[in-house]
Coordinates of C-alpha atoms and ligand atoms in Angstrom, one line a residue:
X1 CA -22.3 -42.2 -23.5
X2 CA -18.5 -41.8 -23.7
X3 CA -17.2 -41.5 -27.2
X4 CA -15.2 -44.5 -28.2
X5 CA -13.2 -42.7 -30.9
X6 CA -11.8 -39.9 -28.8
X7 CA -11.9 -39.6 -25.1
X8 CA -11.6 -36.0 -23.9
X9 CA -8.6 -35.6 -21.5
X10 CA -10.9 -34.7 -18.5
X11 CA -12.6 -38.2 -18.7
X12 CA -9.5 -40.1 -19.6
X13 CA -7.6 -38.6 -16.7
X14 CA -10.3 -39.0 -14.1
X15 CA -8.5 -40.3 -11.1
X16 CA -9.1 -44.0 -10.5
X17 CA -7.5 -44.4 -7.1
X18 CA -7.0 -42.0 -4.1
X19 CA -3.3 -41.6 -5.2
X20 CA -4.3 -40.2 -8.5
X21 CA -6.2 -37.4 -6.9
X22 CA -4.3 -34.2 -6.4
X23 CA -4.8 -31.4 -3.9
X24 CA -7.5 -33.1 -1.9
X25 CA -5.3 -35.1 0.6
X26 CA -7.4 -33.9 3.6
X27 CA -10.4 -35.7 2.1
X28 CA -8.7 -38.9 0.6
X29 CA -6.7 -39.6 3.8
X30 CA -9.8 -39.4 6.0
X31 CA -11.9 -41.6 3.6
X32 CA -9.2 -44.1 3.3
X33 CA -8.8 -44.3 6.9
X34 CA -12.5 -44.7 7.4
X35 CA -12.8 -47.5 5.0
X36 CA -9.7 -49.3 6.6
X37 CA -11.2 -49.1 10.1
X38 CA -14.7 -49.9 9.1
X39 CA -16.1 -46.5 10.3
X40 CA -18.0 -45.3 7.3
X41 CA -20.9 -43.0 7.6
X42 CA -24.2 -43.7 5.8
X43 CA -24.1 -40.4 4.0
X44 CA -21.4 -38.0 2.7
X45 CA -21.6 -34.5 1.5
X46 CA -18.9 -33.5 -0.8
X47 CA -18.7 -29.7 -1.3
X48 CA -16.5 -27.5 -3.4
X49 CA -16.1 -25.6 -6.5
X50 CA -16.6 -27.1 -9.9
X51 CA -14.0 -29.5 -11.5
X52 CA -12.1 -30.3 -8.4
X53 CA -12.7 -34.1 -7.9
X54 CA -16.0 -34.5 -6.1
X55 CA -17.6 -36.9 -8.5
X56 CA -14.1 -38.7 -9.0
X57 CA -13.9 -39.2 -5.3
X58 CA -17.5 -40.5 -5.0
X59 CA -16.6 -43.1 -7.7
X60 CA -13.5 -44.2 -6.0
X61 CA -15.4 -44.6 -2.7
X62 CA -17.9 -46.7 -4.5
X63 CA -15.2 -48.9 -6.0
X64 CA -13.5 -49.1 -2.6
X65 CA -16.7 -50.6 -1.0
X66 CA -17.8 -52.9 -3.9
X67 CA -14.4 -54.1 -5.2
X68 CA -14.3 -57.8 -5.2
X69 CA -11.5 -57.5 -2.7
X70 CA -13.4 -54.9 -0.7
X71 CA -14.3 -53.1 1.3
X72 CA -10.7 -52.0 0.9
X73 CA -9.0 -48.6 1.1
X74 CA -7.4 -49.3 -2.3
X75 CA -9.7 -50.8 -4.9
X76 CA -8.1 -53.0 -7.4
X77 CA -9.3 -51.3 -10.5
X78 CA -9.3 -54.6 -12.3
X79 CA -12.2 -56.8 -11.1
X80 CA -15.5 -56.5 -12.9
X81 CA -17.2 -54.4 -10.2
X82 CA -14.4 -51.8 -10.3
X83 CA -14.5 -51.6 -14.0
X84 CA -18.3 -51.3 -14.2
X85 CA -18.2 -48.6 -11.6
X86 CA -15.4 -46.7 -13.5
X87 CA -17.5 -47.0 -16.7
X88 CA -20.7 -45.8 -15.0
X89 CA -22.6 -49.1 -15.6
X90 CA -22.7 -50.7 -12.2
X91 CA -26.1 -52.0 -11.3
X92 CA -25.5 -51.0 -7.6
X93 CA -24.1 -47.6 -8.1
X94 CA -26.7 -45.0 -9.0
X95 CA -25.5 -41.6 -10.2
X96 CA -28.4 -39.3 -10.1
X97 CA -28.3 -35.7 -11.4
X98 CA -30.0 -33.6 -8.9
X99 CA -30.7 -30.9 -11.4
X100 CA -32.7 -33.0 -13.8
X101 CA -34.3 -35.3 -11.0
X102 CA -35.4 -32.6 -8.7
X103 CA -38.9 -33.7 -7.7
X104 CA -40.6 -35.7 -5.1
X105 CA -41.4 -38.6 -7.5
X106 CA -37.8 -39.3 -8.3
X107 CA -36.9 -39.4 -4.6
X108 CA -40.0 -41.6 -3.8
X109 CA -38.7 -44.1 -6.4
X110 CA -35.3 -43.9 -4.8
X111 CA -36.9 -44.6 -1.3
X112 CA -38.6 -47.7 -2.8
X113 CA -35.4 -48.8 -4.5
X114 CA -33.3 -48.3 -1.4
X115 CA -35.0 -51.2 0.4
X116 CA -33.8 -53.9 -1.9
X117 CA -30.4 -55.5 -1.3
X118 CA -27.7 -54.9 -3.8
X119 CA -27.6 -57.0 -6.8
X120 CA -23.9 -58.0 -7.0
X121 CA -21.9 -55.9 -4.7
X122 CA -22.0 -55.3 -0.9
X123 CA -23.4 -51.9 -1.0
X124 CA -26.0 -49.9 -2.9
X125 CA -24.4 -46.5 -3.5
X126 CA -26.4 -43.4 -4.5
X127 CA -24.4 -40.5 -5.9
X128 CA -26.5 -37.5 -6.1
X129 CA -24.8 -34.6 -8.0
X130 CA -25.9 -31.0 -7.6
X131 CA -28.0 -32.2 -4.6
X132 CA -28.8 -28.5 -3.9
X133 CA -31.2 -28.5 -6.7
X134 CA -33.7 -30.8 -5.2
X135 CA -37.1 -29.4 -4.3
X136 CA -38.3 -28.9 -0.8
X137 CA -40.7 -31.9 -0.9
X138 CA -37.8 -34.1 -2.4
X139 CA -35.5 -33.0 0.3
X140 CA -38.1 -34.0 2.9
X141 CA -38.6 -37.5 1.3
X142 CA -34.9 -37.9 1.2
X143 CA -34.6 -37.0 4.9
X144 CA -36.9 -39.9 5.8
X145 CA -34.5 -42.3 4.1
X146 CA -31.6 -40.6 5.8
X147 CA -33.2 -40.9 9.3
X148 CA -33.3 -44.8 9.1
X149 CA -31.0 -45.9 6.3
X150 CA -30.8 -49.6 5.5
X151 CA -27.2 -50.9 6.4
X152 CA -26.4 -51.8 2.8
X153 CA -26.9 -48.2 1.6
X154 CA -24.4 -45.4 1.1
X155 CA -25.4 -41.9 0.0
X156 CA -22.9 -39.5 -1.4
X157 CA -24.2 -36.0 -2.2
X158 CA -22.1 -33.6 -4.2
X159 CA -22.7 -29.8 -4.6
X160 CA -21.0 -26.7 -5.5
X161 CA -23.6 -24.7 -3.3
X162 CA -23.6 -26.2 0.1
X163 CA -25.4 -23.2 1.6
X164 CA -28.4 -24.2 -0.5
X165 CA -28.7 -27.7 1.1
X166 CA -31.1 -27.7 4.1
X167 CA -29.4 -27.9 7.5
X168 CA -31.5 -31.0 8.3
X169 CA -29.8 -32.9 5.4
X170 CA -26.3 -31.4 6.1
X171 CA -26.5 -32.6 9.8
X172 CA -27.1 -36.1 8.9
X173 CA -24.0 -36.2 6.6
X174 CA -20.3 -36.3 7.1
X175 CA -19.2 -33.3 5.2
X176 CA -16.0 -32.9 3.2
X177 CA -14.9 -29.6 1.6
X178 CA -13.0 -30.0 -1.4
X179 CA -10.6 -27.2 -2.3
X180 CA -10.0 -25.1 -5.2
X181 CA -6.9 -26.5 -6.9
X182 CA -3.9 -24.1 -7.0
X183 CA -2.5 -22.8 -10.3
X184 CA 0.7 -24.5 -9.5
X185 CA -1.0 -28.0 -9.0
X186 CA -3.1 -27.6 -12.1
X187 CA 0.1 -26.7 -14.0
X188 CA 1.9 -29.7 -12.7
X189 CA -1.0 -32.0 -13.5
X190 CA -1.1 -30.6 -17.1
X191 CA 2.4 -31.1 -17.6
X192 CA 2.2 -34.7 -16.4
X193 CA -0.7 -35.4 -18.7
X194 CA 1.1 -33.8 -21.6
X195 CA 4.2 -36.1 -20.8
X196 CA 2.0 -39.2 -20.7
X197 CA 0.0 -38.2 -23.8
X198 CA 3.2 -37.2 -25.8
X199 CA 1.9 -33.7 -26.2
X200 CA 4.8 -31.3 -26.6
X201 CA 4.1 -28.1 -24.7
X202 CA 6.1 -25.1 -23.3
X203 CA 5.9 -24.7 -19.6
X204 CA 4.8 -21.1 -20.0
X205 CA 2.1 -22.1 -22.2
X206 CA 0.8 -24.5 -19.6
X207 CA 1.1 -21.9 -17.0
X208 CA -1.2 -19.7 -18.9
X209 CA -3.8 -22.5 -19.2
X210 CA -3.4 -23.3 -15.5
X211 CA -4.1 -19.6 -14.7
X212 CA -7.1 -19.5 -17.0
X213 CA -8.6 -22.6 -15.4
X214 CA -9.0 -20.6 -12.2
X215 CA -9.0 -23.4 -9.6
X216 CA -10.8 -26.0 -11.7
X217 CA -8.6 -28.9 -12.9
X218 CA -11.4 -30.0 -15.4
X219 CA -11.4 -26.5 -16.9
X220 CA -7.6 -26.7 -17.3
X221 CA -7.9 -30.1 -19.0
X222 CA -10.8 -29.0 -21.2
X223 CA -8.8 -26.0 -22.3
X224 CA -5.7 -28.2 -23.0
X225 CA -8.1 -30.4 -25.2
X226 CA -9.2 -27.3 -27.1
X227 CA -5.6 -26.1 -27.8
X228 CA -4.5 -29.6 -28.7
X229 CA -7.2 -29.8 -31.3
X230 CA -5.9 -27.0 -33.4
X231 CA -2.3 -26.8 -32.7
X232 CA 0.4 -28.7 -34.7
X233 CA 3.7 -29.3 -33.0
X234 CA 4.7 -27.9 -29.7
X235 CA 2.0 -25.9 -27.8
X236 CA 3.5 -22.4 -27.3
X237 CA 2.5 -19.3 -25.5
X238 CA 1.3 -17.8 -28.7
X239 CA -1.1 -20.6 -29.4
X240 CA -2.7 -20.0 -26.0
X241 CA -2.9 -16.2 -26.5
X242 CA -4.6 -16.5 -29.8
X243 CA -6.8 -19.6 -28.9
X244 CA -8.0 -18.5 -25.5
X245 CA -8.2 -14.9 -25.7
X246 CA -5.9 -14.8 -22.7
X247 CA -3.9 -11.8 -23.9
X248 CA -5.6 -9.2 -21.7
X249 CA -4.6 -10.0 -18.3
X250 CA -1.3 -11.7 -18.8
X251 CA 0.1 -9.2 -21.3
X252 CA -1.0 -6.4 -18.9
X253 CA 0.8 -8.1 -15.9
X254 CA 3.9 -8.3 -18.2
X255 CA 3.6 -4.6 -18.6
X256 CA 3.5 -3.9 -14.9
X257 CA 6.4 -6.3 -14.5
X258 CA 8.4 -4.4 -17.0
X259 CA 7.5 -1.1 -15.3
X260 CA 8.8 -2.6 -12.1
X261 CA 12.0 -3.8 -13.7
X262 CA 12.4 -0.4 -15.4
X263 CA 13.8 -2.2 -18.4
X264 CA 13.3 -0.1 -21.6
X265 CA 14.4 -2.8 -24.0
X266 CA 12.0 -5.2 -22.5
X267 CA 9.3 -2.4 -22.9
X268 CA 10.1 -2.0 -26.5
X269 CA 10.0 -5.9 -27.1
X270 CA 6.6 -5.8 -25.5
X271 CA 5.5 -3.2 -28.0
X272 CA 6.8 -5.5 -30.8
X273 CA 4.8 -8.2 -29.4
X274 CA 1.7 -6.2 -29.3
X275 CA 2.2 -5.0 -32.9
X276 CA 3.3 -8.2 -34.3
X277 CA 0.5 -9.9 -32.5
X278 CA -1.9 -8.0 -34.4
X279 CA -3.6 -6.5 -31.5
X280 CA -5.7 -3.4 -31.8
X281 CA -3.4 -0.8 -30.0
X282 CA -6.4 1.2 -28.9
X283 CA -8.0 -1.8 -27.3
X284 CA -4.7 -2.7 -25.8
X285 CA -4.4 0.7 -24.1
X286 CA -8.0 0.6 -22.8
X287 CA -7.3 -2.9 -21.3
X288 CA -4.0 -1.5 -19.8
X289 CA -5.9 1.4 -18.3
X290 CA -8.4 -1.0 -16.8
X291 CA -5.6 -3.2 -15.5
X292 CA -3.9 -0.1 -13.9
X293 CA -7.3 0.8 -12.4
X294 CA -7.5 -2.6 -10.7
X295 CA -4.0 -2.0 -9.5
X296 CA -5.0 1.4 -8.2
X297 CA -7.9 -0.1 -6.3
X298 CA -5.7 -2.8 -4.8
X299 CA -3.1 -0.2 -3.8
X300 CA -5.4 2.4 -2.3
X301 CA -8.0 0.2 -0.6
X302 CA -5.6 -2.7 0.2
X303 CA -8.6 -4.9 -0.7
X304 CA -9.8 -6.6 -3.9
X305 CA -13.6 -6.6 -3.6
X306 CA -14.0 -3.8 -6.2
X307 CA -11.6 -5.7 -8.6
X308 CA -13.3 -7.7 -11.3
X309 CA -11.0 -10.5 -11.8
X310 CA -10.4 -14.1 -10.8
X311 CA -9.3 -14.8 -7.3
X312 CA -5.8 -15.7 -8.6
X313 CA -5.6 -12.3 -10.4
X314 CA -6.9 -10.3 -7.4
X315 CA -4.0 -11.9 -5.3
X316 CA -1.6 -10.8 -8.0
X317 CA -2.9 -7.3 -8.1
X318 CA -2.4 -7.1 -4.3
X319 CA 1.1 -8.5 -4.6
X320 CA 2.2 -6.1 -7.2
X321 CA 0.5 -3.1 -5.8
X322 CA 3.2 -2.7 -3.0
X323 CA 5.6 -1.9 -5.9
X324 CA 3.6 1.2 -7.1
X325 CA 2.6 4.5 -5.4
X326 CA -0.8 5.8 -5.7
X327 CA 0.1 8.9 -7.5
X328 CA 2.3 7.0 -10.0
X329 CA -0.5 4.7 -11.0
X330 CA -2.7 7.7 -11.6
X331 CA -0.1 9.1 -13.8
X332 CA 0.2 5.8 -15.7
X333 CA -3.4 5.6 -16.2
X334 CA -3.2 9.1 -17.6
X335 CA -0.5 8.3 -20.0
X336 CA -2.5 5.3 -21.3
X337 CA -5.6 7.4 -21.8
X338 CA -3.8 10.4 -23.3
X339 CA -2.0 8.1 -25.7
X340 CA -5.3 6.8 -26.9
X341 CA -6.2 10.3 -27.9
X342 CA -3.0 10.9 -29.8
X343 CA -3.5 7.5 -31.6
X344 CA -6.2 9.1 -33.7
X345 CA -3.9 11.7 -35.0
X346 CA -1.1 9.3 -35.7
X347 CA -0.5 7.5 -38.9
X348 CA 1.6 4.9 -37.3
X349 CA 0.2 3.8 -34.0
X350 CA 3.3 2.0 -33.0
X351 CA 5.2 5.2 -32.1
X352 CA 2.7 6.6 -29.7
X353 CA 2.6 3.2 -27.9
X354 CA 6.4 3.0 -27.8
X355 CA 6.4 6.6 -26.5
X356 CA 3.8 5.7 -23.8
X357 CA 5.7 2.7 -22.7
X358 CA 9.0 4.4 -22.4
X359 CA 7.4 7.3 -20.6
X360 CA 5.8 4.9 -18.2
X361 CA 9.0 3.2 -17.6
X362 CA 10.8 6.4 -16.9
X363 CA 8.2 7.8 -14.8
X364 CA 10.0 8.3 -11.6
X365 CA 12.8 10.3 -13.0
X366 CA 10.5 13.3 -12.9
X367 CA 10.4 15.3 -9.7
X368 CA 7.8 14.4 -7.4
X369 CA 7.1 17.7 -5.6
X370 CA 5.5 16.3 -2.6
X371 CA 8.6 14.4 -1.7
X372 CA 10.7 17.4 -2.4
X373 CA 8.5 19.4 -0.1
X374 CA 8.6 17.0 2.8
X375 CA 12.2 16.9 2.5
X376 CA 12.5 20.7 2.5
X377 CA 10.1 20.8 5.5
X378 CA 12.2 18.4 7.5
X379 CA 15.3 20.4 6.5
X380 CA 13.5 23.6 7.9
X381 CA 12.7 21.8 11.1
X382 CA 16.2 20.8 11.8
X383 CA 17.3 24.5 11.5
X384 CA 19.0 24.0 8.2
X385 CA 21.8 22.0 9.8
X386 CA 22.3 18.6 11.0
X387 CA 21.5 19.8 14.4
X388 CA 19.3 17.1 16.0
X389 CA 19.7 18.5 19.6
X390 CA 18.3 22.0 19.1
X391 CA 16.7 23.3 22.3
X392 CA 13.0 22.7 22.7
X393 CA 12.0 26.3 23.1
X394 CA 13.7 27.3 20.0
X395 CA 11.2 28.6 17.5
X396 CA 11.5 26.8 14.3
X397 CA 10.0 28.2 11.3
X398 CA 7.7 25.8 9.4
X399 CA 5.1 26.0 6.9
X400 CA 1.9 27.0 8.7
X401 CA -0.9 24.4 8.5
X402 CA -3.8 26.9 8.2
X403 CA -7.4 25.8 8.7
X404 CA -9.3 27.1 5.7
X405 CA -12.0 29.6 6.4
X406 CA -15.6 28.6 5.2
X407 CA -16.0 30.5 2.0
X408 CA -19.7 31.1 2.1
X409 CA -22.0 30.7 5.0
X410 CA -20.9 30.9 8.5
X411 CA -23.0 29.0 11.0
X412 CA -25.6 31.1 12.5
X413 CA -25.6 31.5 16.2
X414 CA -28.5 30.2 18.2
X415 CA -29.7 33.6 19.4
X416 CA -29.7 35.0 15.8
X417 CA -32.0 32.1 14.9
X418 CA -34.5 32.7 17.5
X419 CA -34.6 36.3 16.6
X420 CA -35.5 35.8 13.0
X421 CA -36.8 32.2 12.7
X422 CA -37.8 32.3 9.0
X423 CA -34.9 33.8 7.2
X424 CA -32.2 31.7 8.6
X425 CA -32.6 28.3 7.2
X426 CA -33.7 29.5 3.8
X427 CA -30.6 31.6 3.7
X428 CA -28.5 28.6 4.4
X429 CA -29.9 26.7 1.5
X430 CA -27.5 25.9 -1.3
X431 CA -28.2 26.3 -4.9
X432 CA -26.7 24.7 -7.8
X433 CA -25.1 27.9 -8.9
X434 CA -23.3 28.3 -5.5
X435 CA -22.0 24.7 -5.6
X436 CA -20.9 25.0 -9.1
X437 CA -18.9 28.0 -8.4
X438 CA -17.1 26.1 -5.8
X439 CA -16.9 22.8 -7.6
X440 CA -13.3 23.0 -8.5
X441 CA -12.3 24.2 -5.1
X442 CA -14.1 21.1 -3.6
X443 CA -12.3 18.8 -5.8
X444 CA -9.0 20.6 -5.1
X445 CA -9.5 20.2 -1.4
X446 CA -10.7 16.6 -1.5
X447 CA -7.6 15.8 -3.6
X448 CA -5.4 17.4 -1.0
X449 CA -6.6 14.8 1.5
X450 CA -6.9 11.9 -0.8
X451 CA -5.9 12.2 -4.2
X452 CA -7.7 9.3 -5.8
X453 CA -11.0 10.2 -4.3
X454 CA -10.5 13.8 -5.9
X455 CA -9.8 12.4 -9.1
X456 CA -12.7 10.1 -9.2
X457 CA -14.9 12.9 -8.1
X458 CA -13.8 15.1 -10.9
X459 CA -15.3 12.4 -13.4
X460 CA -18.7 13.0 -12.0
X461 CA -21.1 15.8 -13.0
X462 CA -22.9 18.0 -10.8
X463 CA -26.5 17.3 -11.4
X464 CA -28.6 19.2 -8.9
X465 CA -28.7 20.7 -5.4
X466 CA -31.8 20.2 -3.4
X467 CA -32.3 20.7 0.5
X468 CA -28.6 21.0 0.9
X469 CA -27.9 17.8 -0.8
X470 CA -25.6 17.7 -3.8
X471 CA -26.3 15.1 -6.4
X472 CA -23.4 14.0 -8.4
X473 CA -24.0 11.8 -11.5
X474 CA -21.6 9.3 -13.1
X475 CA -21.8 7.6 -16.5
X476 CA -22.2 3.9 -16.8
X477 CA -18.6 3.7 -17.8
X478 CA -17.1 5.3 -14.8
X479 CA -19.9 4.4 -12.3
X480 CA -17.5 2.1 -10.5
X481 CA -16.0 5.2 -9.0
X482 CA -19.0 5.6 -6.8
X483 CA -18.1 2.7 -4.4
X484 CA -14.5 4.2 -4.0
X485 CA -15.9 7.7 -3.3
X486 CA -18.4 6.3 -0.8
X487 CA -15.6 4.6 1.1
X488 CA -14.1 8.1 1.6
X489 CA -17.4 9.8 2.2
X490 CA -16.2 11.3 5.4
X491 CA -13.5 13.3 3.6
X492 CA -15.9 14.8 1.1
X493 CA -18.4 15.7 4.0
X494 CA -15.7 17.4 5.8
X495 CA -14.6 19.4 2.8
X496 CA -18.2 20.4 2.0
X497 CA -18.6 21.6 5.7
X498 CA -15.4 23.5 5.4
X499 CA -16.4 25.3 2.3
X500 CA -20.0 26.0 3.0
X501 CA -19.8 26.3 6.7
X502 CA -22.8 24.1 7.1
X503 CA -23.6 20.5 6.9
X504 CA -24.1 19.6 3.3
X505 CA -25.0 16.0 2.2
X506 CA -24.2 14.5 -1.1
X507 CA -25.1 11.6 -3.0
X508 CA -23.8 9.8 -6.2
X509 CA -26.0 8.2 -8.9
X510 CA -25.2 6.2 -11.9
X511 CA -27.0 7.1 -15.1
X512 CA -26.6 6.4 -18.7
X513 CA -24.8 9.6 -19.6
X514 CA -21.6 10.1 -21.4
X515 CA -18.5 9.9 -19.2
X516 CA -17.4 13.4 -18.3
X517 CA -14.8 14.8 -20.6
X518 CA -11.6 14.9 -18.5
X519 CA -9.7 18.1 -18.8
X520 CA -7.0 18.2 -21.3
X521 CA -3.6 17.5 -19.7
X522 CA -2.4 21.1 -20.1
X523 CA -5.4 22.5 -18.4
X524 CA -5.2 20.0 -15.6
X525 CA -1.5 20.8 -15.1
X526 CA -2.4 24.5 -14.9
X527 CA -5.0 23.9 -12.2
X528 CA -2.8 21.5 -10.4
X529 CA 0.0 23.9 -10.3
X530 CA -2.2 26.6 -9.2
X531 CA -3.5 24.5 -6.2
X532 CA 0.0 23.6 -5.2
X533 CA 1.3 27.2 -5.5
X534 CA -1.6 28.5 -3.5
X535 CA -1.2 26.0 -0.7
X536 CA 2.5 26.0 -0.7
X537 CA 4.1 29.1 -2.1
X538 CA 7.5 27.4 -2.0
X539 CA 6.4 25.1 -4.9
X540 CA 6.5 28.0 -7.3
X541 CA 10.1 28.6 -6.5
X542 CA 11.0 25.0 -6.8
X543 CA 9.2 24.9 -10.1
X544 CA 10.9 28.0 -11.4
X545 CA 14.3 26.9 -10.2
X546 CA 14.3 23.4 -11.3
X547 CA 12.0 23.6 -14.2
X548 CA 10.3 20.6 -12.6
X549 CA 7.2 18.8 -13.9
X550 CA 4.4 19.3 -11.4
X551 CA 2.7 16.0 -10.9
X552 CA -0.3 15.1 -8.8
Ligands
ATP1 N1 -8.4 -33.5 -7.5 C1 -8.3 -34.0 -8.8 N2 -7.2 -34.8 -9.1 C2 -7.1 -35.2 -10.4 N3 -7.9 -34.9 -11.4 C3 -8.9 -34.1 -11.1 C4 -9.2 -33.7 -9.7 N4 -10.3 -32.9 -9.7 C5 -10.7 -32.9 -11.1 N5 -10.0 -33.7 -11.8 C6 -10.1 -33.7 -13.3 O1 -11.3 -33.1 -13.7 C7 -12.3 -34.0 -14.1 C8 -13.6 -33.7 -13.5 O2 -13.5 -34.0 -12.0 P1 -14.9 -34.2 -11.2 O3 -15.9 -34.7 -12.1 O4 -14.3 -35.1 -10.1 O5 -15.2 -32.9 -10.6 P2 -16.3 -32.3 -9.7 O6 -15.7 -31.7 -8.5 O7 -17.3 -33.4 -9.5 O8 -17.0 -31.1 -10.6 P3 -18.4 -30.7 -10.7 O9 -18.7 -29.9 -9.5 O10 -18.4 -29.8 -11.9 O11 -19.4 -31.9 -10.9 C9 -11.7 -35.4 -13.7 O12 -12.3 -36.4 -14.6 C10 -10.2 -35.2 -13.7 O13 -9.8 -35.4 -14.9
MG2 MG1 -19.2 -33.7 -10.3
ZN3 ZN1 -11.9 -54.2 -7.8

């Protein structure tokens, strides 16, 4: 089966001895030991993600047992038995693909076959790949063999989905969990292979491949193959970017790195890279907004379950999220989206992109009102002087935290209800008009407690109000907000109760409607300013005095 003219890297570099296998030392050390002390089990279950060495380990184990010098922990790889096993043509080693031999008949054949002594070697070894694919009856037949295994037989089952293997089978096997291989280890292996194969490659390019491989060394090797096949000379980052469509994530992480470094010239270099790389700038901005959204989720929830990215990327989102503040990320997203709009009117899309990146880098030189406020409040509390020992009973003026009055209905008292049982509940029923009139206020108050939730809510559309339940609909493109909103359900319920004076429920639905047109930045600024001014009159003064920009 293997091509003679050209052997793909993944096959050529299949580990032939335990020492060749990387990142699975916990498995190889134990197996080696077991062989040395003649304590082998009759059946092994190798589990783990794709391309991490399960089949390779099974073959090494087979060689270790049937090597002419064996059983030995270290097969010679030179005798005819070792060579035949490595080439997949040993008569005593059966590699069965569980996915295509799933049925009872195949397993019955196997049971028959198992009885006969090995032809040349010491053991008959059955390697069943993707064993979880076997049918129920096939598993039952297999179980019978496992219950009374002939001494010359060894089973090695491999699977990427161990939870689908019946417990009765698992309990008769010694189980080894193979690990996902780290980006670092994949990178080092790729580098080693390139050196051995005389493939010139930049480290950074190999890093990109390793990341893209997402834990599977085989995937990493196959990607490298792909790149080698169309690259002349040294493999560089550009080749990877063009060849593997890697651009998205990596470039966007570069952007966030640049934002952290606040280095404007690096920012402009980045724009150059995007422009000269021939990327569609609108698409780039969309991707950047999506990247920032992931960052926001990492930042505000501290978890990654809502992020759609590889485990590796999820980790990176969490790592960098500590370098950003929630409100800043929101502003960055807005800059990205607003820039998209201006692109349409611009003849040279490079300028808006440059402007956007510089704006993003310079983000925190604008005054953040909340910070200013809290400083002022603290200032007020210490009596305007650095007098930290002011007497306890001294009245210190501070901004009053007032509890907002319910705007509409007050809760009816019990007596009132019994007096007039029909009218009350009906009166308390909300209508769409009533909620609509308060919608901005609802969002404003939610925002005050949790800015992201308010912003997400704003992208929903009030659909209907029935039985005191508000239904909010989200388009398919912003439907992912629903999860984030429901995580803060309590906040919204509190606000609704505050405003309507009665328990109001709400639910979010996802429908195929166009995403809500978000207010223009000017309008938004106006409302936000109003909110702030209303809640904190001192803001107005600051804004006037400092000519500050009001941010969320
Ligand atoms: N731990 C490892 N050390 C060295 N090379 C590895 C390792 N894991 C995988 N490889 C490389 O990937 C190729 C495929 O590995 P292997 O067939 O053993 O993976 P697998 O775990 O059986 O994957 P699958 O679940 O897809 O069958 C090997 O030929 C080798 O080139
Ligand atoms: Mg395999
Ligand atoms: Zn040998």
